[in-house]
Amino acid sequence: MLKVLNGVKSSIEFIKELVLIVLVALLFTIFLISHNKIPTSSMVSTINEGDHVLTNMFPYYYRDPQYGEIVVFRHGDESWVKRVIGLPGDVIDIRDGQVYRNDVLLDESAYLDEGVTSEPLGANPISFPYTVPEAHYFLMGDNRFVSQDCRYLGAIPREDIYGKAWIKIYPFNEIGILK
């Protein structure tokens, strides 16, 4: 009888530990790190369609996004990934295919392929120069030819930005910190 009770007791302990592990993992993924599969080619060549990235939510609990960071935000029911081009109060302008922030030409050579134009293509782009409203951010994809971004949507509210795209985890031969 004592053997049966010890077996039941150890089974209950095992179940408690398993539930605790699952709870900690769940809390970790809800509040600190999430996984995103990139659905489009809007961030090529930094992030390709089908890549998997880890999103770090911790930095934006205590600070706001900064220039050049790749952020993840909610747009409708989806998560989108874009690069921060403008902060609240900045004046964004696109002239001759180049992006200017507060009348200073941005050096985007670290993440844009040579010859890429940032001119909006298609119907109803926003008007430039564009002043980023308070508590909003101007975001653009690195693949400007296909990216649906703030050139078309307008600035993104801060409360919709929830994380920083942090590490590419797939494909395995491209694992690394995103810049």
Short mmCIF file of C-alpha atoms in Angstrom, two decimals, residues 1 26 49 120 150 170:
data_model
loop_
_atom_site.label_atom_id
_atom_site.label_comp_id
_atom_site.label_asym_id
_atom_site.label_seq_id
_atom_site.Cartn_x
_atom_site.Cartn_y
_atom_site.Cartn_z
CA MET A 1 0.00 0.00 0.00
CA LEU A 26 3.43 30.36 -21.79
CA GLU A 49 9.39 35.58 -47.23
CA PRO A 120 5.35 55.35 -53.65
CA CYS A 150 3.44 54.07 -44.11
CA TYR A 170 15.16 29.98 -39.90
#
